[in-house]
Rosetta silent file (secondary structure, phi, psi, omega in degrees, C-alpha in Angstrom):
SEQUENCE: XXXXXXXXXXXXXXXXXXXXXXXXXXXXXXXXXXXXXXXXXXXXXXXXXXXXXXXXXXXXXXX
SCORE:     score description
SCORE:     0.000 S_00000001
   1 L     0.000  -29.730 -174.311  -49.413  -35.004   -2.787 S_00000001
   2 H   -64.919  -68.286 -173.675  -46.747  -33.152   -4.557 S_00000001
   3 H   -45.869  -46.250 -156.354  -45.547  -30.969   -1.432 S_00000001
   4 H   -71.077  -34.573 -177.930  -45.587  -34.529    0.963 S_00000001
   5 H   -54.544  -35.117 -159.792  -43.336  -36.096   -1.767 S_00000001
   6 H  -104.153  -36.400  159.869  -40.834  -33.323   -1.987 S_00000001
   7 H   -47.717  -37.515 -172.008  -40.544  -33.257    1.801 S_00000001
   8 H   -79.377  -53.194 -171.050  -40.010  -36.954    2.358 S_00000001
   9 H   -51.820  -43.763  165.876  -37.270  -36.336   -0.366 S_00000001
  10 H   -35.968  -59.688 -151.520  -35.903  -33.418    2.085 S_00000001
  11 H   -81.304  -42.796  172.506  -35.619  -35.213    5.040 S_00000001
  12 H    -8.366  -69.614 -167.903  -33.605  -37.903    3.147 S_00000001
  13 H   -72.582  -19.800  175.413  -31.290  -36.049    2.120 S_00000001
  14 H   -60.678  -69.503  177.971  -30.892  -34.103    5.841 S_00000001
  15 H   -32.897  -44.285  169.924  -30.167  -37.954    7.015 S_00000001
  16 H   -57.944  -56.793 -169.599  -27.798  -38.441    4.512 S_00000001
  17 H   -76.398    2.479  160.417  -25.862  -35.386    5.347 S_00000001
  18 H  -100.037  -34.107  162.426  -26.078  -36.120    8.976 S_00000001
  19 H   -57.921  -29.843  170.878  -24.706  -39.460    8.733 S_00000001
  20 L   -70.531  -24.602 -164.378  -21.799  -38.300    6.324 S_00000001
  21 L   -86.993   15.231 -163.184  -21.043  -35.634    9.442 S_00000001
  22 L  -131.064  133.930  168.622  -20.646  -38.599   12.115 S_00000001
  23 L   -63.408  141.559 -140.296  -17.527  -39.913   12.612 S_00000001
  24 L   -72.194  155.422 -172.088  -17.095  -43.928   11.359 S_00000001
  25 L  -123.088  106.905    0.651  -16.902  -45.680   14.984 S_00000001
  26 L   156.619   93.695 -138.649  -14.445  -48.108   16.071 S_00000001
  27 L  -108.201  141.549  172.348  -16.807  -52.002   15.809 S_00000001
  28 L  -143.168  151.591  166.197  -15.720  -55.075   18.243 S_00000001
  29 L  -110.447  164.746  172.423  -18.263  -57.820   18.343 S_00000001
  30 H    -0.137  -82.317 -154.286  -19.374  -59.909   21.265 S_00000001
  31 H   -65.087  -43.467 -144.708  -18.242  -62.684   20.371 S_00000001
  32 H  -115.643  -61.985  169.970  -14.266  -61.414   19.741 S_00000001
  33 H   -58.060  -31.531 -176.519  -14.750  -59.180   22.888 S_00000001
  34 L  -102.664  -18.250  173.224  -16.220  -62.125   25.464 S_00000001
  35 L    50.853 -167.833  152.056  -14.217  -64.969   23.961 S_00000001
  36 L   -30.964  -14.210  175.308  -15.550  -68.465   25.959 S_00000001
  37 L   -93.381 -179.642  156.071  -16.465  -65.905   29.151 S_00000001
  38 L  -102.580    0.909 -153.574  -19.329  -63.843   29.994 S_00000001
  39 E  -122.362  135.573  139.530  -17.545  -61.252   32.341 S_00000001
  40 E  -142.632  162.338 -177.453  -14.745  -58.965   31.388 S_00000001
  41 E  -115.947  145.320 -155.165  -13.463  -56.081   33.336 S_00000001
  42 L  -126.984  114.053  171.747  -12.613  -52.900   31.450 S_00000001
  43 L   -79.098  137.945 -162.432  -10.221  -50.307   32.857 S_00000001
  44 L  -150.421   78.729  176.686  -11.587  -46.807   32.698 S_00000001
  45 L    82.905   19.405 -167.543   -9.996  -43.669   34.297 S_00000001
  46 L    58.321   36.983  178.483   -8.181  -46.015   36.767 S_00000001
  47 L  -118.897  153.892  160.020  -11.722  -47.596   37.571 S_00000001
  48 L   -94.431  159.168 -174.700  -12.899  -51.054   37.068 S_00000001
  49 L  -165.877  130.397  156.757  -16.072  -51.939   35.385 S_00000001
  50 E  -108.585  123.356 -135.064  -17.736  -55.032   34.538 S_00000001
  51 E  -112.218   77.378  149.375  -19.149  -55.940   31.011 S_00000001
  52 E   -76.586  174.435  172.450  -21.364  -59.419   31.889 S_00000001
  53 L  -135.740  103.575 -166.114  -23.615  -61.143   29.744 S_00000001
  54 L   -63.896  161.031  151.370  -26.662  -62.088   31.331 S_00000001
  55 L   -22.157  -54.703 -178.659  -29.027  -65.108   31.319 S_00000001
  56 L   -94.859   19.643  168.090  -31.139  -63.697   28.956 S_00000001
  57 L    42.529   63.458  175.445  -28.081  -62.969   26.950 S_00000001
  58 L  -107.583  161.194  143.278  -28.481  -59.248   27.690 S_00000001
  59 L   -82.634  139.703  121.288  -25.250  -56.775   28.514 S_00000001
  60 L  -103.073  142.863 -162.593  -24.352  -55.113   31.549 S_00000001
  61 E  -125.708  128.674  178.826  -22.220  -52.678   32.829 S_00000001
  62 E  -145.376  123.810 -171.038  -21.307  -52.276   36.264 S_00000001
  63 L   -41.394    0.000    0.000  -18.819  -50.218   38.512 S_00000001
């Protein structure tokens, strides 16, 4: 019981120290991104792509 205890405690701390390694990432929500639409189109590499919001109030992304 001793060993499974001190293990569980390992991988903690591995988690911690992989999550301290990940850079913090850059948050927009829905709601602030979609305003009153469902669609928006997102320029990408001088492509378009569209970010809908489905029925089932899923996302999708589509060239």
């Amino acid at each position: 019981m001793k060993n499974i205890n001190n293990l569980h405690i390992h991988r903690q701390s591995v988690v911690i120290v992989e999550q301290e390694s990940v850079p913090e990432r850059r948050r927009v929500s829905s709601d602030e991104l979609f305003g009153m639409q469902h669609e928006v189109v997102i320029e990408h590499n001088n492509e378009e792509y569209r970010l809908r919001i489905t029925s089932n109030n899923k996302l999708i992304l589509t060239k």
